[in-house]
């Protein structure tokens, strides 16, 4: 059972310095060929907090470096070593080593009603503008949490800096659930696992007695829906992260699979197979009622809801090959990209097979898996069927999932026949392709919303 995370931002720093109005910005619309140099010296600390400060600093550095938008100025190049959270830095020293932005931090501990907390304060400086930059509207930020949540403090600091410099919503302070795989191919053990967005803090949620697949987070971050082969009967389950309880979703008579929460978390979309056919249903978690969304002799599966909850995208072979379709959740006809009106509109027409569509949290794009010419790709396409772009290519790339801000896509890859699956991520430009470290083989990643 996992303990509910409780890191809390409690205060911003006082405004002691002039605030920059035209400062360092990072344009990420077309991908960054020359990353912005940023210096993040080890946060100031004393006594037992020195190592903690170094650990927090390292996580902040790694988060920002992982975006491909920044380079971290090496510690050995720093000229000024007497930095203080309460003093203006010597900008000339940082200009010499061609650093655009400077992060100054401090870590200490406080005791409140007999309970010890760690506290991290941070300021972001525009070196060439010679001014402090606002973080979330303030001249500095301070984060306080229990000692075991120190990595969340680091992620929150990285989120604040990332948002200030790029204008994008944050995504570091989030988690990823995935399938941890071990053992030989003919006796594979597949367990639910959960970790921080950077691959740290891996915890296993199921024992591996039964194979599990396709986990998905609820919008509240406290539930996971997935498919399990418990008692050799493939069915959709719900897992409560807070208390570790699992339960079957609904009393379906046939195989259910490919679940995903609705945007409000009150329902679960899923696929039910019946006599060789499969259709999409929505299960209300409050009323326990079930409603059929598709009713077609073709195979309809892998539903994902739009951010406004009004539509779903799904995978169907009703046109003769697996393609992506969009429909209204209330079943009413809609105007298709082709110009006609139908209850389900096809949006992909390229060669190959499309599968596992996922609607972006921004609402404008759909990520998918595409198989063509003996290769697999992760791609994106507009909801109007325009602007298809393939971001990756490999022997096997599959199962895209969006980061909370809709800028990064995680998926799993096998590089060659027989190679175990690993988790990867790629940003919307396709330029920043990275492997996410996991202790074992891993597949079916799903990103949580930002943590509270």
CSV table of C-alpha atoms in Angstrom, one decimal:
chain,number,residue,atom,x,y,z
A,1,UNK,CA,0.0,0.0,0.0
A,2,UNK,CA,1.3,3.4,-0.9
A,3,UNK,CA,1.2,6.3,1.4
A,4,UNK,CA,-0.7,9.3,0.1
A,5,UNK,CA,1.8,12.0,-0.9
A,6,UNK,CA,1.5,15.2,1.1
A,7,UNK,CA,4.2,17.7,-0.1
A,8,UNK,CA,2.7,21.1,0.2
A,9,UNK,CA,3.8,24.5,-0.9
A,10,UNK,CA,3.4,26.8,2.1
A,11,UNK,CA,4.8,30.2,1.2
A,12,UNK,CA,6.6,32.3,-1.4
A,13,UNK,CA,9.7,34.3,-0.5
A,14,UNK,CA,9.4,38.0,0.2
A,15,UNK,CA,10.0,40.3,-2.8
A,16,UNK,CA,13.5,41.7,-2.0
A,17,UNK,CA,14.7,42.2,-5.5
A,18,UNK,CA,13.6,44.0,-8.7
A,19,UNK,CA,11.6,41.7,-11.0
A,20,UNK,CA,12.5,41.2,-14.7
A,21,UNK,CA,10.0,42.2,-17.3
A,22,UNK,CA,11.8,41.1,-20.5
A,23,UNK,CA,14.0,38.2,-19.7
A,24,UNK,CA,15.2,34.8,-20.6
A,25,UNK,CA,12.6,32.8,-22.6
A,26,UNK,CA,12.8,29.4,-24.3
A,27,UNK,CA,10.9,29.0,-27.6
A,28,UNK,CA,9.8,25.4,-27.8
A,29,UNK,CA,7.3,25.7,-30.7
A,30,UNK,CA,9.6,24.1,-33.3
A,31,UNK,CA,12.1,22.3,-31.0
A,32,UNK,CA,15.3,23.7,-29.7
A,33,UNK,CA,18.4,23.1,-31.7
A,34,UNK,CA,20.6,25.1,-29.2
A,35,UNK,CA,19.5,24.5,-25.6
A,36,UNK,CA,19.5,27.4,-23.2
A,37,UNK,CA,22.4,27.3,-20.7
A,38,UNK,CA,21.3,27.5,-17.1
A,39,UNK,CA,23.4,27.2,-13.9
A,40,UNK,CA,22.1,25.4,-10.9
A,41,UNK,CA,24.7,25.4,-8.1
A,42,UNK,CA,24.2,23.0,-5.2
A,43,UNK,CA,21.6,24.6,-2.9
A,44,UNK,CA,23.0,26.2,0.3
A,45,UNK,CA,22.7,24.1,3.4
A,46,UNK,CA,24.5,23.2,6.6
A,47,UNK,CA,25.0,20.1,8.8
A,48,UNK,CA,22.8,17.1,8.0
A,49,UNK,CA,21.1,19.1,5.2
A,50,UNK,CA,24.1,19.3,3.0
A,51,UNK,CA,23.6,15.9,1.3
A,52,UNK,CA,19.8,16.6,1.1
A,53,UNK,CA,20.5,19.9,-0.6
A,54,UNK,CA,22.8,18.2,-3.1
A,55,UNK,CA,20.2,15.5,-3.8
A,56,UNK,CA,17.4,18.1,-4.4
A,57,UNK,CA,19.7,20.1,-6.7
A,58,UNK,CA,20.6,17.0,-8.7
A,59,UNK,CA,16.9,16.1,-9.3
A,60,UNK,CA,16.1,19.7,-10.4
A,61,UNK,CA,19.1,19.6,-12.8
A,62,UNK,CA,18.1,16.2,-14.2
A,63,UNK,CA,14.4,17.2,-14.7
A,64,UNK,CA,15.4,20.3,-16.7
A,65,UNK,CA,18.1,18.5,-18.6
A,66,UNK,CA,15.6,15.8,-19.6
A,67,UNK,CA,13.5,18.2,-21.6
A,68,UNK,CA,16.3,18.8,-24.1
A,69,UNK,CA,15.6,22.5,-23.8
A,70,UNK,CA,18.5,23.3,-21.4
A,71,UNK,CA,22.2,22.6,-20.8
A,72,UNK,CA,23.4,22.7,-17.2
A,73,UNK,CA,26.5,24.8,-16.7
A,74,UNK,CA,29.0,22.4,-15.0
A,75,UNK,CA,29.8,23.1,-11.4
A,76,UNK,CA,33.5,23.2,-12.2
A,77,UNK,CA,33.0,26.3,-14.4
A,78,UNK,CA,31.3,28.4,-11.7
A,79,UNK,CA,33.3,31.4,-10.7
A,80,UNK,CA,31.1,32.7,-7.9
A,81,UNK,CA,30.9,30.2,-5.0
A,82,UNK,CA,29.5,32.5,-2.2
A,83,UNK,CA,25.9,32.6,-3.4
A,84,UNK,CA,23.1,33.3,-1.0
A,85,UNK,CA,19.4,33.2,-1.4
A,86,UNK,CA,19.2,36.6,0.1
A,87,UNK,CA,21.9,38.4,-1.9
A,88,UNK,CA,22.1,39.5,-5.5
A,89,UNK,CA,24.6,37.4,-7.5
A,90,UNK,CA,27.6,38.9,-9.2
A,91,UNK,CA,26.2,38.8,-12.7
A,92,UNK,CA,29.5,39.5,-14.4
A,93,UNK,CA,30.9,36.2,-13.1
A,94,UNK,CA,28.0,34.3,-14.7
A,95,UNK,CA,28.2,36.2,-18.0
A,96,UNK,CA,31.8,35.2,-18.4
A,97,UNK,CA,30.8,31.5,-18.5
A,98,UNK,CA,27.8,32.4,-20.8
A,99,UNK,CA,25.0,31.3,-18.5
A,100,UNK,CA,21.6,32.8,-19.4
A,101,UNK,CA,19.8,31.9,-16.2
A,102,UNK,CA,20.9,31.1,-12.6
A,103,UNK,CA,19.1,29.2,-9.9
A,104,UNK,CA,20.0,29.9,-6.3
A,105,UNK,CA,18.5,27.7,-3.6
A,106,UNK,CA,18.7,27.0,0.1
A,107,UNK,CA,17.6,24.0,2.2
A,108,UNK,CA,16.9,23.8,5.9
A,109,UNK,CA,14.6,22.1,8.4
A,110,UNK,CA,11.8,23.4,10.6
A,111,UNK,CA,9.9,21.8,13.4
A,112,UNK,CA,6.2,22.5,13.7
A,113,UNK,CA,4.4,21.1,16.8
A,114,UNK,CA,7.1,18.5,17.3
A,115,UNK,CA,7.2,17.4,13.6
A,116,UNK,CA,10.2,18.0,11.5
A,117,UNK,CA,9.8,19.3,7.9
A,118,UNK,CA,12.3,20.1,5.2
A,119,UNK,CA,12.1,23.5,3.5
A,120,UNK,CA,13.6,24.5,0.2
A,121,UNK,CA,13.7,28.1,-1.0
A,122,UNK,CA,14.7,29.1,-4.6
A,123,UNK,CA,15.2,32.2,-6.8
A,124,UNK,CA,15.6,32.3,-10.6
A,125,UNK,CA,17.9,35.0,-12.0
A,126,UNK,CA,18.1,36.5,-15.5
A,127,UNK,CA,21.8,36.9,-15.8
A,128,UNK,CA,21.9,39.3,-18.7
A,129,UNK,CA,18.9,41.2,-17.5
A,130,UNK,CA,20.4,41.3,-14.1
A,131,UNK,CA,17.1,40.8,-12.4
A,132,UNK,CA,15.2,38.2,-10.5
A,133,UNK,CA,12.4,36.4,-12.4
A,134,UNK,CA,9.0,35.7,-10.9
A,135,UNK,CA,8.1,32.1,-10.2
A,136,UNK,CA,4.4,31.5,-10.1
A,137,UNK,CA,3.9,35.3,-9.6
A,138,UNK,CA,6.4,35.7,-6.8
A,139,UNK,CA,10.1,36.8,-6.6
A,140,UNK,CA,11.0,33.5,-5.1
A,141,UNK,CA,9.3,30.2,-4.0
A,142,UNK,CA,9.5,28.2,-0.8
A,143,UNK,CA,8.4,24.6,-0.5
A,144,UNK,CA,7.9,22.6,2.7
A,145,UNK,CA,7.2,18.9,3.1
A,146,UNK,CA,7.9,15.9,5.2
A,147,UNK,CA,11.4,14.5,4.8
A,148,UNK,CA,10.3,11.5,2.8
A,149,UNK,CA,8.8,13.8,0.2
A,150,UNK,CA,12.0,15.6,-0.6
A,151,UNK,CA,11.9,14.4,-4.3
A,152,UNK,CA,8.5,16.1,-4.7
A,153,UNK,CA,10.0,19.4,-3.6
A,154,UNK,CA,12.7,19.0,-6.2
A,155,UNK,CA,10.2,18.3,-8.9
A,156,UNK,CA,8.0,21.2,-7.9
A,157,UNK,CA,11.1,23.5,-8.1
A,158,UNK,CA,11.9,22.2,-11.6
A,159,UNK,CA,8.3,22.6,-12.6
A,160,UNK,CA,8.3,26.3,-11.5
A,161,UNK,CA,11.5,27.0,-13.4
A,162,UNK,CA,10.4,25.1,-16.5
A,163,UNK,CA,7.0,27.0,-16.6
A,164,UNK,CA,8.7,30.4,-16.1
A,165,UNK,CA,11.2,29.9,-18.8
A,166,UNK,CA,9.1,28.1,-21.4
A,167,UNK,CA,5.5,29.3,-20.7
A,168,UNK,CA,4.4,25.7,-20.8
A,169,UNK,CA,2.4,24.0,-18.0
A,170,UNK,CA,4.5,21.8,-15.7
A,171,UNK,CA,4.8,18.0,-15.6
A,172,UNK,CA,7.7,16.8,-13.5
A,173,UNK,CA,5.7,16.4,-10.2
A,174,UNK,CA,3.7,13.5,-11.5
A,175,UNK,CA,3.9,9.7,-11.6
A,176,UNK,CA,3.9,6.9,-14.1
A,177,UNK,CA,2.2,3.5,-13.7
A,178,UNK,CA,3.5,0.7,-16.0
A,179,UNK,CA,3.8,-3.1,-16.3
A,180,UNK,CA,7.0,-4.4,-14.8
A,181,UNK,CA,8.1,-7.5,-16.7
A,182,UNK,CA,10.4,-10.3,-15.6
A,183,UNK,CA,11.1,-13.9,-16.5
A,184,UNK,CA,11.3,-15.8,-19.8
A,185,UNK,CA,9.0,-15.0,-22.7
A,186,UNK,CA,7.0,-18.2,-22.2
A,187,UNK,CA,6.5,-17.6,-18.5
A,188,UNK,CA,6.5,-13.8,-18.3
A,189,UNK,CA,5.6,-12.2,-14.9
A,190,UNK,CA,3.8,-8.9,-15.4
A,191,UNK,CA,3.1,-6.7,-12.4
A,192,UNK,CA,1.6,-3.2,-11.8
A,193,UNK,CA,4.4,-0.8,-10.9
A,194,UNK,CA,4.4,2.9,-10.1
A,195,UNK,CA,7.2,5.4,-10.1
A,196,UNK,CA,8.1,9.1,-10.2
A,197,UNK,CA,8.0,10.7,-13.6
A,198,UNK,CA,11.8,10.4,-13.8
A,199,UNK,CA,11.9,6.7,-13.1
A,200,UNK,CA,12.8,7.0,-9.3
A,201,UNK,CA,10.8,5.5,-6.4
A,202,UNK,CA,9.6,2.3,-8.1
A,203,UNK,CA,6.9,0.4,-6.1
A,204,UNK,CA,5.1,-2.7,-7.1
A,205,UNK,CA,1.3,-2.7,-6.7
A,206,UNK,CA,0.5,-6.4,-7.6
A,207,UNK,CA,2.3,-9.6,-6.8
A,208,UNK,CA,2.6,-11.0,-10.4
A,209,UNK,CA,0.4,-14.0,-9.6
A,210,UNK,CA,-1.9,-12.9,-12.4
A,211,UNK,CA,-0.9,-11.1,-15.6
A,212,UNK,CA,-2.0,-7.4,-15.8
A,213,UNK,CA,-2.1,-5.1,-18.7
A,214,UNK,CA,-2.9,-1.5,-19.8
A,215,UNK,CA,-3.0,0.4,-16.5
A,216,UNK,CA,-4.5,3.9,-16.6
A,217,UNK,CA,-4.7,6.6,-13.9
A,218,UNK,CA,-7.9,8.3,-12.7
A,219,UNK,CA,-7.9,12.1,-12.8
A,220,UNK,CA,-7.7,12.1,-9.0
A,221,UNK,CA,-4.5,10.1,-9.0
A,222,UNK,CA,-5.9,7.8,-6.4
A,223,UNK,CA,-7.2,5.0,-8.6
A,224,UNK,CA,-5.8,2.9,-11.5
A,225,UNK,CA,-7.9,0.9,-13.9
A,226,UNK,CA,-6.3,-2.1,-15.8
A,227,UNK,CA,-7.0,-5.5,-17.3
A,228,UNK,CA,-6.1,-8.6,-15.3
A,229,UNK,CA,-6.2,-12.3,-16.2
A,230,UNK,CA,-7.1,-13.3,-12.7
A,231,UNK,CA,-8.6,-16.8,-12.6
A,232,UNK,CA,-7.9,-17.0,-16.4
A,233,UNK,CA,-10.7,-14.6,-17.0
A,234,UNK,CA,-9.6,-11.3,-18.7
A,235,UNK,CA,-11.5,-8.5,-17.0
A,236,UNK,CA,-11.2,-4.8,-16.2
A,237,UNK,CA,-10.3,-4.0,-12.5
A,238,UNK,CA,-10.0,-1.0,-10.3
A,239,UNK,CA,-7.0,-0.5,-7.9
A,240,UNK,CA,-7.2,2.0,-5.0
A,241,UNK,CA,-3.7,3.4,-4.5
A,242,UNK,CA,-4.5,4.6,-1.0
A,243,UNK,CA,-5.6,1.2,0.5
A,244,UNK,CA,-4.3,-1.3,-2.1
A,245,UNK,CA,-7.8,-2.8,-2.7
A,246,UNK,CA,-8.7,-4.3,-6.1
A,247,UNK,CA,-12.1,-5.0,-7.5
A,248,UNK,CA,-13.7,-6.1,-10.7
A,249,UNK,CA,-15.3,-3.4,-12.7
A,250,UNK,CA,-18.9,-4.4,-13.4
A,251,UNK,CA,-20.6,-7.8,-13.8
A,252,UNK,CA,-19.8,-8.2,-17.5
A,253,UNK,CA,-20.4,-11.7,-18.8
A,254,UNK,CA,-17.6,-11.6,-21.4
A,255,UNK,CA,-14.0,-10.5,-21.7
A,256,UNK,CA,-13.5,-6.8,-21.0
A,257,UNK,CA,-10.3,-4.9,-21.8
A,258,UNK,CA,-8.7,-1.5,-22.9
A,259,UNK,CA,-10.1,0.5,-20.0
A,260,UNK,CA,-9.6,4.3,-19.5
A,261,UNK,CA,-11.2,6.8,-17.1
A,262,UNK,CA,-13.5,9.5,-18.4
A,263,UNK,CA,-12.1,13.0,-17.9
A,264,UNK,CA,-14.2,13.6,-14.8
A,265,UNK,CA,-13.2,10.3,-13.3
A,266,UNK,CA,-16.8,9.3,-12.7
A,267,UNK,CA,-16.8,6.6,-15.4
A,268,UNK,CA,-14.6,4.1,-17.2
A,269,UNK,CA,-14.5,3.5,-20.9
A,270,UNK,CA,-13.8,-0.1,-21.8
A,271,UNK,CA,-14.2,-2.7,-24.6
A,272,UNK,CA,-16.3,-5.8,-24.3
A,273,UNK,CA,-15.8,-8.8,-26.6
A,274,UNK,CA,-18.8,-11.0,-27.5
A,275,UNK,CA,-18.8,-13.8,-30.1
A,276,UNK,CA,-15.8,-12.5,-31.9
A,277,UNK,CA,-16.9,-8.9,-32.0
A,278,UNK,CA,-16.0,-6.1,-29.7
A,279,UNK,CA,-17.7,-2.8,-28.9
A,280,UNK,CA,-17.1,0.1,-26.6
A,281,UNK,CA,-19.0,0.8,-23.4
A,282,UNK,CA,-18.9,3.3,-20.6
A,283,UNK,CA,-19.4,2.3,-17.0
A,284,UNK,CA,-20.7,4.8,-14.5
A,285,UNK,CA,-18.8,4.3,-11.2
A,286,UNK,CA,-21.5,6.1,-9.2
A,287,UNK,CA,-24.7,4.6,-10.5
A,288,UNK,CA,-23.1,1.3,-11.7
A,289,UNK,CA,-25.0,1.7,-14.9
A,290,UNK,CA,-23.4,0.7,-18.3
A,291,UNK,CA,-24.1,2.3,-21.6
A,292,UNK,CA,-23.0,1.0,-25.1
A,293,UNK,CA,-21.2,3.6,-27.2
A,294,UNK,CA,-20.6,1.6,-30.4
A,295,UNK,CA,-22.7,-1.1,-32.0
A,296,UNK,CA,-21.0,-2.4,-35.1
A,297,UNK,CA,-19.9,-5.8,-36.5
A,298,UNK,CA,-16.3,-4.5,-36.8
A,299,UNK,CA,-13.8,-4.6,-33.9
A,300,UNK,CA,-14.1,-1.3,-32.0
A,301,UNK,CA,-11.6,-0.8,-29.1
A,302,UNK,CA,-9.1,1.5,-27.3
A,303,UNK,CA,-11.4,4.4,-26.5
A,304,UNK,CA,-9.9,7.7,-25.2
A,305,UNK,CA,-12.1,10.7,-24.2
A,306,UNK,CA,-11.6,14.3,-25.3
A,307,UNK,CA,-10.7,16.8,-22.6
A,308,UNK,CA,-14.2,18.3,-22.7
A,309,UNK,CA,-15.8,14.8,-22.4
A,310,UNK,CA,-18.0,15.3,-25.4
A,311,UNK,CA,-16.2,12.9,-27.8
A,312,UNK,CA,-14.0,9.8,-27.9
A,313,UNK,CA,-11.4,8.6,-30.3
A,314,UNK,CA,-11.1,4.8,-30.9
A,315,UNK,CA,-9.6,2.2,-33.1
A,316,UNK,CA,-11.8,0.2,-35.5
A,317,UNK,CA,-11.4,-2.0,-38.6
A,318,UNK,CA,-14.9,-1.1,-39.9
A,319,UNK,CA,-13.2,0.4,-43.0
A,320,UNK,CA,-11.2,-2.8,-43.8
A,321,UNK,CA,-8.1,-2.1,-41.7
A,322,UNK,CA,-7.4,-0.7,-38.3
A,323,UNK,CA,-7.9,3.1,-38.4
A,324,UNK,CA,-8.8,5.8,-35.9
A,325,UNK,CA,-12.4,7.2,-35.6
A,326,UNK,CA,-14.0,9.9,-33.6
A,327,UNK,CA,-17.6,9.9,-32.3
A,328,UNK,CA,-19.8,12.0,-29.9
A,329,UNK,CA,-20.2,10.3,-26.5
A,330,UNK,CA,-24.0,10.9,-26.7
A,331,UNK,CA,-24.1,9.0,-30.0
A,332,UNK,CA,-25.4,12.0,-32.0
A,333,UNK,CA,-24.0,12.4,-35.6
A,334,UNK,CA,-21.1,14.8,-36.2
A,335,UNK,CA,-19.6,16.5,-39.2
A,336,UNK,CA,-16.7,14.4,-40.5
A,337,UNK,CA,-13.4,15.7,-42.0
A,338,UNK,CA,-14.7,14.3,-45.3
A,339,UNK,CA,-17.6,16.7,-45.1
A,340,UNK,CA,-20.5,14.2,-44.5
A,341,UNK,CA,-22.2,13.5,-41.2
A,342,UNK,CA,-22.0,10.2,-39.4
A,343,UNK,CA,-22.1,8.8,-35.9
A,344,UNK,CA,-18.4,7.9,-36.2
A,345,UNK,CA,-15.9,9.7,-38.4
A,346,UNK,CA,-12.7,8.2,-39.7
A,347,UNK,CA,-9.7,10.6,-39.3
A,348,UNK,CA,-6.8,8.4,-40.5
A,349,UNK,CA,-6.4,7.4,-44.2
A,350,UNK,CA,-2.6,6.7,-44.5
A,351,UNK,CA,-1.1,3.4,-45.4
A,352,UNK,CA,-0.6,0.9,-42.5
A,353,UNK,CA,-2.4,0.0,-39.3
A,354,UNK,CA,-3.3,2.6,-36.6
A,355,UNK,CA,-4.0,1.7,-33.0
A,356,UNK,CA,-3.9,2.8,-29.3
A,357,UNK,CA,-5.1,6.4,-29.9
A,358,UNK,CA,-4.9,8.8,-26.9
A,359,UNK,CA,-6.4,12.3,-26.9
A,360,UNK,CA,-4.0,15.0,-25.8
A,361,UNK,CA,-4.9,16.9,-22.6
A,362,UNK,CA,-4.6,20.0,-24.7
A,363,UNK,CA,-7.4,18.7,-26.9
A,364,UNK,CA,-5.7,19.5,-30.3
A,365,UNK,CA,-3.9,16.3,-31.0
A,366,UNK,CA,-4.2,12.5,-30.9
A,367,UNK,CA,-1.2,10.3,-30.3
A,368,UNK,CA,-1.3,6.8,-31.9
A,369,UNK,CA,0.7,3.7,-32.8
A,370,UNK,CA,1.2,3.1,-36.5
A,371,UNK,CA,2.6,-0.1,-38.1
A,372,UNK,CA,3.7,0.2,-41.7
A,373,UNK,CA,6.5,-1.2,-43.9
A,374,UNK,CA,7.7,-3.6,-41.2
A,375,UNK,CA,8.3,-0.8,-38.6
A,376,UNK,CA,6.3,0.7,-35.7
A,377,UNK,CA,5.9,4.4,-35.1
A,378,UNK,CA,4.5,6.7,-32.5
A,379,UNK,CA,2.8,9.6,-34.2
A,380,UNK,CA,0.4,12.5,-33.7
A,381,UNK,CA,-2.5,13.8,-35.8
A,382,UNK,CA,-5.0,16.7,-35.5
A,383,UNK,CA,-8.5,15.8,-34.4
A,384,UNK,CA,-9.6,16.9,-37.8
A,385,UNK,CA,-7.4,14.3,-39.4
A,386,UNK,CA,-4.8,16.8,-40.6
A,387,UNK,CA,-1.1,17.2,-39.9
A,388,UNK,CA,-0.1,13.6,-39.2
A,389,UNK,CA,3.5,13.4,-38.0
A,390,UNK,CA,5.5,10.3,-37.1
A,391,UNK,CA,7.8,11.0,-34.1
A,392,UNK,CA,9.6,7.7,-33.7
A,393,UNK,CA,10.6,4.5,-35.7
A,394,UNK,CA,11.7,1.2,-34.3
A,395,UNK,CA,11.2,-2.6,-34.5
A,396,UNK,CA,8.4,-2.1,-32.0
A,397,UNK,CA,7.1,1.2,-30.6
A,398,UNK,CA,3.7,1.0,-29.0
A,399,UNK,CA,1.3,2.4,-26.3
A,400,UNK,CA,1.7,6.2,-26.3
A,401,UNK,CA,0.6,8.2,-23.3
A,402,UNK,CA,0.7,12.0,-22.8
A,403,UNK,CA,2.5,13.9,-20.1
A,404,UNK,CA,0.1,16.1,-18.0
A,405,UNK,CA,1.0,19.2,-20.0
A,406,UNK,CA,0.5,17.5,-23.4
A,407,UNK,CA,4.1,18.1,-24.6
A,408,UNK,CA,5.8,14.8,-24.0
A,409,UNK,CA,4.7,11.3,-25.0
A,410,UNK,CA,5.8,8.1,-23.1
A,411,UNK,CA,5.6,4.7,-24.8
A,412,UNK,CA,7.4,1.3,-24.8
A,413,UNK,CA,10.0,0.0,-27.3
A,414,UNK,CA,11.6,-3.2,-28.3
A,415,UNK,CA,14.7,-2.6,-30.3
A,416,UNK,CA,14.9,-6.0,-31.9
A,417,UNK,CA,13.1,-9.4,-32.0
A,418,UNK,CA,13.4,-10.9,-28.5
A,419,UNK,CA,14.7,-7.8,-26.9
A,420,UNK,CA,12.8,-6.9,-23.7
A,421,UNK,CA,10.5,-3.8,-23.8
A,422,UNK,CA,11.8,-0.6,-22.2
A,423,UNK,CA,10.1,2.7,-21.5
A,424,UNK,CA,10.9,5.8,-23.6
A,425,UNK,CA,9.7,9.3,-24.0
A,426,UNK,CA,9.7,11.8,-26.9
A,427,UNK,CA,8.6,15.4,-27.1
A,428,UNK,CA,6.2,16.8,-29.7
A,429,UNK,CA,9.1,17.9,-32.0
A,430,UNK,CA,10.4,14.3,-32.1
A,431,UNK,CA,13.9,15.7,-31.3
A,432,UNK,CA,14.2,14.7,-27.6
A,433,UNK,CA,14.0,10.9,-27.6
A,434,UNK,CA,15.0,9.4,-24.2
A,435,UNK,CA,14.9,6.1,-22.4
A,436,UNK,CA,13.3,6.1,-18.9
A,437,UNK,CA,15.2,3.9,-16.6
A,438,UNK,CA,13.4,1.0,-14.9
A,439,UNK,CA,14.8,-1.9,-12.8
A,440,UNK,CA,13.2,-4.5,-15.1
A,441,UNK,CA,11.7,-4.7,-18.6
A,442,UNK,CA,8.7,-2.4,-18.7
A,443,UNK,CA,5.7,-1.8,-20.9
A,444,UNK,CA,2.3,0.0,-21.1
A,445,UNK,CA,3.2,3.2,-19.3
A,446,UNK,CA,0.5,5.7,-18.3
A,447,UNK,CA,1.2,9.2,-17.0
A,448,UNK,CA,-0.7,10.6,-14.0
A,449,UNK,CA,-2.1,14.1,-13.9
A,450,UNK,CA,0.0,16.6,-11.8
A,451,UNK,CA,0.0,15.6,-8.1
A,452,UNK,CA,-1.9,17.9,-5.7
